[in-house]
Amino acid sequence: MRRRGVREWAVDIGAFLFAGCFLVLSADSVAIAPGTSETALLVDQLAGGLACAALFLRRRLPVPLAVVLLLAEPFSHFITGPILVALFTVAVDRPPRVTACLSVLAFAPVPIFLASGPAADDPRTASSLTYFALLAGAIGWGLYVRSRRQLVVSLRERAARAASEARREAREDIAREMHDVLAHRLSLLSVHAGALEFNPGGAPEQVGRAAAVIRDSAHQALEDLRDIIGVLRAPEDGDRPQPVLADVERLADESRQAGARVTLDVDVAGGPERAPAITGRTAYRIVQEGLTNARKHGAGPGLPVSVTVRGASGRGLTVEIRNPAKREGAPRDGADPGPGIPGAGQGLIGLKERTLLAGGILEHGWDGPDYRLYAALPWPS
């Protein structure tokens, strides 16, 4: 058994002192039967003192201690204090079922007491009523303390679960952000590097232009990674600048530089800059992921990719990306600039989570020969 700490010893000594003080203070008010000898009274008081000392066993044997004290109560007038402490301990530390059984034992003499027809002016009547009232108070107080402790434990568990959930959501946010930012940049870099590998004897101007794009993409990826890490290390300094809907034009230009034929059709009432921040940022990430997937899983370089954005205040914002893509196991059409870009399959999962958090819906799947990515986002009036 675990050894008692300083706090446990302090509480046990306090319980012992409470029972002892109760014995001393209530000695004059105890109703002693007429003709009781001094020796019998002294033995009765010693029994009360031993009962007080026995309270140091209440942590290991609370129920047996309470039972013994309750059974000994009819033969001793000075163990009321130890009985109160023992019943309080059982009510606090043991299940309510055990407390109920001890309560039945404690109040078993009540019917007998009432059946005897006690006189109202008899001192023993007042003493008995006070005794049973004290028992009820000790048990009630113990049950109250038990419920409070259980409430504190449940609140701590709830706080721990909330903290764990917050950490999980933070990890998911970081994973989505890292994927959205880096997958786009690195896929561009991979496309240009594959083009150089596929056509190493190209014109010096083309090779230099592709090398410059690779260098810029790598630098931009490092900058994005540095921004994300900076936010993680010092979030109190403020969030890094977030993309908006108007930035989709830049995404389309980057994909065009990588050889994709991107058709961008943006029809937003009042201009893309009028879209709400969360809606615009989510739409940007959807377009970013759609263009990245078109490069990674498209049917071949140079095939068309259409991006359509429609929206207005009160009607919501819709985003649709369509592109020919190779089905599972099918070869690419046309020349392949290099090995396929690997994918972890987490992009669409993270994108769906991001869309749900923004209050929208996301659909993706085959529509004839094209792969279609569609999202509907809220835009309140």
Coordinates of C-alpha atoms in Angstrom, one line a residue:
M1 CA 0.0 0.0 0.0
R2 CA 1.2 3.5 -0.8
R3 CA 2.7 5.3 2.2
R4 CA 0.9 8.3 3.5
G5 CA 2.2 11.7 2.5
V6 CA 2.4 14.8 4.6
R7 CA -1.1 15.9 3.6
E8 CA -2.6 12.5 4.4
W9 CA -0.9 12.5 7.8
A10 CA -2.2 16.0 8.5
V11 CA -5.8 15.0 7.5
D12 CA -5.6 11.9 9.7
I13 CA -4.3 13.8 12.7
G14 CA -7.0 16.4 12.1
A15 CA -9.7 13.7 12.2
F16 CA -8.2 12.2 15.4
L17 CA -8.2 15.7 17.0
F18 CA -11.8 16.3 15.9
A19 CA -13.0 13.0 17.4
G20 CA -11.0 13.7 20.6
C21 CA -12.4 17.2 21.0
F22 CA -15.9 16.0 20.3
L23 CA -15.4 13.4 23.1
V24 CA -14.2 16.0 25.6
L25 CA -16.8 18.7 24.7
S26 CA -19.7 16.3 24.7
A27 CA -18.7 14.5 27.9
D28 CA -20.9 16.7 30.1
S29 CA -24.0 16.3 27.9
V30 CA -23.9 12.5 27.6
A31 CA -26.8 10.9 29.2
I32 CA -25.3 8.5 31.7
A33 CA -27.6 5.8 33.2
P34 CA -28.2 6.3 36.9
G35 CA -26.0 4.2 39.1
T36 CA -23.1 4.0 36.7
S37 CA -19.8 3.6 38.7
E38 CA -16.8 5.8 38.3
T39 CA -14.8 2.7 37.1
A40 CA -17.4 1.9 34.4
L41 CA -17.4 5.6 33.3
L42 CA -13.6 5.6 33.1
V43 CA -13.6 2.4 31.0
D44 CA -16.2 4.0 28.7
Q45 CA -14.1 7.0 28.2
L46 CA -11.0 4.9 27.5
A47 CA -13.0 3.0 24.9
G48 CA -13.8 6.4 23.4
G49 CA -10.1 7.2 23.3
L50 CA -9.2 3.9 21.7
A51 CA -11.9 4.5 19.1
C52 CA -10.4 7.9 18.3
A53 CA -6.9 6.2 17.9
A54 CA -8.5 3.6 15.6
L55 CA -9.3 6.4 13.2
F56 CA -5.8 6.1 11.8
L57 CA -7.0 2.8 10.2
R58 CA -9.7 4.6 8.3
R59 CA -7.8 4.8 5.0
R60 CA -7.1 1.0 4.9
L61 CA -10.2 -0.3 6.6
P62 CA -12.9 2.3 6.4
V63 CA -15.9 -0.1 6.2
P64 CA -14.8 -2.6 8.9
L65 CA -13.9 0.3 11.2
A66 CA -17.3 1.9 10.7
V67 CA -19.1 -1.4 11.3
V68 CA -17.2 -2.1 14.5
L69 CA -17.8 1.3 15.9
L70 CA -21.6 1.2 15.0
L71 CA -21.9 -2.2 16.7
A72 CA -20.0 -0.9 19.8
E73 CA -22.1 2.3 20.1
P74 CA -24.9 0.7 22.3
F75 CA -22.2 -0.2 24.8
S76 CA -20.3 3.1 24.9
H77 CA -21.4 6.7 25.2
F78 CA -18.2 8.3 24.0
I79 CA -17.6 7.0 20.5
T80 CA -20.0 9.2 18.6
G81 CA -17.1 11.4 17.3
P82 CA -15.2 8.4 15.9
I83 CA -18.4 7.1 14.3
L84 CA -19.0 10.4 12.6
V85 CA -15.5 10.4 11.1
A86 CA -15.8 6.8 10.0
L87 CA -19.1 7.3 8.3
F88 CA -17.9 10.4 6.6
T89 CA -14.8 8.5 5.3
V90 CA -17.0 5.7 3.9
A91 CA -19.3 8.2 2.2
V92 CA -16.4 10.0 0.6
D93 CA -14.2 7.0 -0.5
R94 CA -16.6 4.1 -1.1
P95 CA -19.4 3.6 -3.6
P96 CA -22.9 4.9 -2.7
R97 CA -24.1 1.3 -2.4
V98 CA -21.7 0.6 0.4
T99 CA -22.7 3.9 2.1
A100 CA -26.4 3.0 1.8
C101 CA -25.7 -0.4 3.6
L102 CA -23.9 1.3 6.4
S103 CA -26.6 3.9 6.7
V104 CA -29.2 1.1 7.2
L105 CA -27.0 -0.3 10.0
A106 CA -26.5 3.2 11.5
F107 CA -30.2 4.0 11.6
A108 CA -31.4 0.5 12.4
P109 CA -32.1 1.5 16.1
V110 CA -34.5 4.3 15.0
P111 CA -37.6 2.1 14.7
I112 CA -36.9 0.5 18.1
F113 CA -36.3 3.9 19.6
L114 CA -39.6 5.2 18.3
A115 CA -41.5 2.1 19.3
S116 CA -40.3 2.5 22.9
G117 CA -42.3 5.7 23.1
P118 CA -39.6 8.1 24.4
A119 CA -40.7 10.9 26.6
A120 CA -40.2 14.3 25.3
D121 CA -38.7 15.6 28.5
D122 CA -36.3 12.7 28.9
P123 CA -32.7 13.8 28.4
R124 CA -32.0 10.5 26.7
T125 CA -34.5 11.4 24.0
A126 CA -32.7 14.6 23.2
S127 CA -29.4 12.8 23.2
S128 CA -30.6 10.1 20.8
L129 CA -32.2 12.6 18.4
T130 CA -29.0 14.6 18.4
Y131 CA -27.0 11.4 17.7
F132 CA -29.1 10.4 14.7
A133 CA -29.1 14.0 13.4
L134 CA -25.2 14.0 13.6
L135 CA -25.1 10.7 11.7
A136 CA -27.3 12.0 9.0
G137 CA -25.1 15.2 8.7
A138 CA -21.9 13.2 8.5
I139 CA -23.2 10.9 5.8
G140 CA -24.7 13.8 3.8
W141 CA -21.5 15.9 4.1
G142 CA -19.5 12.9 2.9
L143 CA -21.7 12.3 -0.1
Y144 CA -21.4 16.0 -1.0
V145 CA -17.6 15.9 -0.8
R146 CA -17.6 12.8 -2.9
S147 CA -19.7 14.4 -5.6
R148 CA -17.5 17.5 -5.6
R149 CA -14.4 15.4 -6.0
Q150 CA -16.0 13.5 -8.9
L151 CA -17.0 16.7 -10.5
V152 CA -13.4 18.0 -10.2
V153 CA -12.1 14.8 -11.7
S154 CA -14.5 14.9 -14.6
L155 CA -13.6 18.5 -15.3
R156 CA -10.0 17.7 -15.4
E157 CA -10.6 14.8 -17.7
R158 CA -12.7 17.0 -19.9
A159 CA -9.9 19.6 -19.9
A160 CA -7.4 17.0 -20.8
R161 CA -9.6 15.7 -23.7
A162 CA -10.1 19.3 -24.9
A163 CA -6.3 19.9 -24.8
S164 CA -5.7 16.6 -26.7
E165 CA -8.4 17.6 -29.3
A166 CA -6.8 21.0 -29.6
R167 CA -3.4 19.5 -30.3
R168 CA -4.9 17.1 -32.8
E169 CA -6.7 19.9 -34.6
A170 CA -3.4 22.0 -34.6
R171 CA -1.5 19.0 -36.1
E172 CA -4.2 18.7 -38.8
D173 CA -4.1 22.4 -39.6
I174 CA -0.3 22.2 -39.9
A175 CA -0.5 19.2 -42.1
R176 CA -3.1 20.8 -44.4
E177 CA -1.0 24.0 -44.6
M178 CA 2.2 22.2 -45.3
H179 CA 0.6 20.1 -48.0
D180 CA -1.2 23.0 -49.7
V181 CA 1.8 25.2 -49.8
L182 CA 4.6 22.8 -50.5
A183 CA 2.9 20.3 -52.7
H184 CA 2.1 23.1 -55.2
R185 CA 5.6 24.4 -55.3
L186 CA 7.4 21.1 -55.4
S187 CA 5.1 19.8 -58.1
L188 CA 6.1 22.7 -60.3
L189 CA 9.7 22.1 -59.6
S190 CA 9.3 18.4 -60.5
V191 CA 7.6 19.2 -63.8
H192 CA 10.4 21.5 -64.9
A193 CA 13.1 19.1 -63.7
G194 CA 11.4 16.3 -65.6
A195 CA 11.3 18.4 -68.7
L196 CA 15.1 19.0 -68.4
E197 CA 15.7 15.3 -67.9
F198 CA 13.4 14.4 -70.9
N199 CA 15.0 17.0 -73.2
P200 CA 18.6 17.6 -72.1
G201 CA 19.7 18.8 -75.5
G202 CA 17.3 21.6 -75.8
A203 CA 18.1 25.2 -76.7
P204 CA 20.3 27.0 -74.2
E205 CA 17.5 29.6 -73.7
Q206 CA 14.9 26.9 -72.9
V207 CA 17.3 25.2 -70.5
G208 CA 18.2 28.4 -68.8
R209 CA 14.5 29.4 -68.5
A210 CA 13.6 26.0 -67.0
A211 CA 16.5 26.2 -64.6
A212 CA 15.5 29.7 -63.5
V213 CA 11.9 28.4 -62.9
I214 CA 13.3 25.5 -60.9
R215 CA 15.4 27.9 -58.8
D216 CA 12.6 30.3 -58.2
S217 CA 10.2 27.5 -57.3
A218 CA 12.8 26.1 -54.8
H219 CA 13.4 29.5 -53.3
Q220 CA 9.6 30.1 -53.0
A221 CA 9.1 26.7 -51.4
L222 CA 11.8 27.5 -48.9
E223 CA 10.2 30.9 -48.2
D224 CA 6.8 29.3 -47.6
L225 CA 8.3 26.7 -45.4
R226 CA 10.2 29.4 -43.4
D227 CA 6.9 31.3 -43.0
I228 CA 5.1 28.3 -41.7
I229 CA 7.8 27.4 -39.2
G230 CA 8.0 31.0 -38.1
V231 CA 4.3 31.0 -37.3
L232 CA 4.7 27.7 -35.4
R233 CA 7.6 29.1 -33.3
A234 CA 6.1 32.5 -32.6
P235 CA 2.4 32.4 -33.1
E236 CA 1.9 35.4 -30.9
D237 CA 3.7 37.6 -33.5
G238 CA 0.6 37.3 -35.8
D239 CA -0.4 35.1 -38.7
R240 CA 1.6 35.2 -41.9
P241 CA -0.2 36.8 -44.8
Q242 CA -2.9 34.5 -46.2
P243 CA -3.8 34.1 -49.8
V244 CA -7.1 35.5 -51.2
L245 CA -9.3 34.7 -54.1
A246 CA -7.6 37.3 -56.3
D247 CA -4.3 35.3 -56.1
V248 CA -5.8 32.4 -58.2
E249 CA -4.6 34.3 -61.3
R250 CA -1.0 33.9 -60.1
L251 CA -1.6 30.2 -59.6
A252 CA -2.8 29.9 -63.2
D253 CA 0.2 31.8 -64.5
E254 CA 2.6 29.4 -62.6
S255 CA 0.9 26.4 -64.1
R256 CA 1.0 27.9 -67.5
Q257 CA 4.8 28.4 -67.1
A258 CA 5.0 24.7 -66.3
G259 CA 3.4 23.9 -69.6
A260 CA -0.2 23.4 -68.6
R261 CA -3.0 25.0 -70.7
V262 CA -5.0 26.6 -68.0
T263 CA -8.2 28.4 -68.8
L264 CA -9.3 30.6 -65.9
D265 CA -12.8 32.0 -65.8
V266 CA -13.5 34.1 -62.8
D267 CA -16.9 35.8 -62.5
V268 CA -17.3 37.3 -59.0
A269 CA -19.7 40.1 -58.3
G270 CA -17.7 43.2 -57.4
G271 CA -14.4 41.5 -58.1
P272 CA -12.5 38.6 -56.4
E273 CA -11.4 41.0 -53.6
R274 CA -15.0 41.3 -52.4
A275 CA -15.2 37.6 -51.4
P276 CA -15.0 37.0 -47.6
A277 CA -11.6 36.2 -46.3
I278 CA -12.3 32.6 -45.2
T279 CA -14.3 31.8 -48.4
G280 CA -11.6 33.4 -50.7
R281 CA -8.8 31.6 -48.9
T282 CA -10.6 28.2 -49.1
A283 CA -11.3 28.8 -52.8
Y284 CA -7.7 29.6 -53.4
R285 CA -6.6 26.3 -51.7
I286 CA -9.1 24.4 -53.8
V287 CA -7.7 25.8 -57.0
Q288 CA -4.2 25.2 -55.8
E289 CA -4.9 21.6 -55.0
G290 CA -6.8 21.1 -58.3
L291 CA -3.9 22.5 -60.4
T292 CA -1.4 20.4 -58.3
N293 CA -3.4 17.2 -58.9
A294 CA -3.7 18.0 -62.6
R295 CA 0.1 18.1 -62.8
K296 CA 0.6 15.0 -60.7
H297 CA -2.2 12.8 -62.1
G298 CA -3.1 14.4 -65.4
A299 CA -3.3 12.5 -68.7
G300 CA -0.2 14.3 -70.0
P301 CA 1.5 17.6 -70.3
G302 CA -0.1 20.3 -72.4
L303 CA -3.6 19.0 -71.9
P304 CA -6.2 21.6 -71.0
V305 CA -7.2 22.4 -67.4
S306 CA -10.3 24.6 -66.8
V307 CA -10.8 26.6 -63.7
T308 CA -14.2 28.2 -63.2
V309 CA -15.1 30.5 -60.2
R310 CA -18.5 31.9 -59.8
G311 CA -20.0 33.8 -56.9
A312 CA -21.9 36.7 -55.4
S313 CA -23.0 38.0 -52.0
G314 CA -25.9 36.0 -50.8
R315 CA -25.6 33.3 -53.5
G316 CA -22.3 31.7 -52.4
L317 CA -19.1 30.9 -54.3
T318 CA -18.6 27.9 -56.5
V319 CA -15.2 26.5 -57.7
E320 CA -14.9 23.9 -60.4
I321 CA -11.6 22.4 -61.8
R322 CA -11.8 20.0 -64.7
N323 CA -8.9 18.2 -66.5
P324 CA -8.3 15.1 -68.5
A325 CA -6.7 12.6 -66.1
K326 CA -5.4 9.0 -66.4
R327 CA -7.4 6.4 -64.7
E328 CA -5.8 3.9 -62.4
G329 CA -3.4 1.7 -64.4
A330 CA -3.9 3.7 -67.7
P331 CA -0.8 5.1 -69.5
R332 CA -0.4 8.8 -70.0
D333 CA -1.3 10.3 -73.3
G334 CA 1.6 12.0 -75.1
A335 CA 5.2 12.3 -74.0
D336 CA 6.0 12.0 -70.4
P337 CA 8.6 14.4 -69.1
G338 CA 9.8 12.0 -66.5
P339 CA 8.5 9.8 -63.7
G340 CA 5.1 10.5 -62.2
I341 CA 5.0 12.8 -59.2
P342 CA 4.2 10.8 -56.1
G343 CA 1.2 11.6 -54.1
A344 CA 0.3 10.6 -50.5
G345 CA -3.4 10.8 -51.1
Q346 CA -3.9 13.3 -48.3
G347 CA -4.5 16.4 -50.4
L348 CA -8.2 15.8 -51.1
I349 CA -8.7 14.6 -47.5
G350 CA -7.3 17.8 -46.1
L351 CA -9.1 19.9 -48.7
K352 CA -12.5 18.3 -47.7
E353 CA -11.7 19.1 -44.0
R354 CA -10.8 22.7 -44.9
T355 CA -14.0 23.0 -47.0
L356 CA -16.2 21.7 -44.2
L357 CA -14.6 24.0 -41.7
A358 CA -15.5 26.9 -44.0
G359 CA -19.1 25.7 -44.1
G360 CA -19.1 24.4 -47.7
I361 CA -19.2 21.1 -49.5
L362 CA -16.6 19.4 -51.7
E363 CA -17.2 16.9 -54.5
H364 CA -14.7 15.1 -56.7
G365 CA -14.8 12.3 -59.1
W366 CA -14.9 11.3 -62.8
D367 CA -17.2 13.1 -65.2
G368 CA -16.8 11.4 -68.5
P369 CA -13.1 11.6 -69.6
D370 CA -12.4 14.5 -67.1
Y371 CA -11.7 14.5 -63.5
R372 CA -13.9 17.1 -61.8
L373 CA -13.3 18.9 -58.5
Y374 CA -16.2 21.0 -57.4
A375 CA -16.8 23.0 -54.2
A376 CA -19.7 25.2 -53.0
L377 CA -18.7 27.8 -50.3
P378 CA -20.9 30.2 -48.3
W379 CA -21.0 33.9 -49.0
P380 CA -23.5 35.5 -46.7
S381 CA -25.4 38.6 -47.7

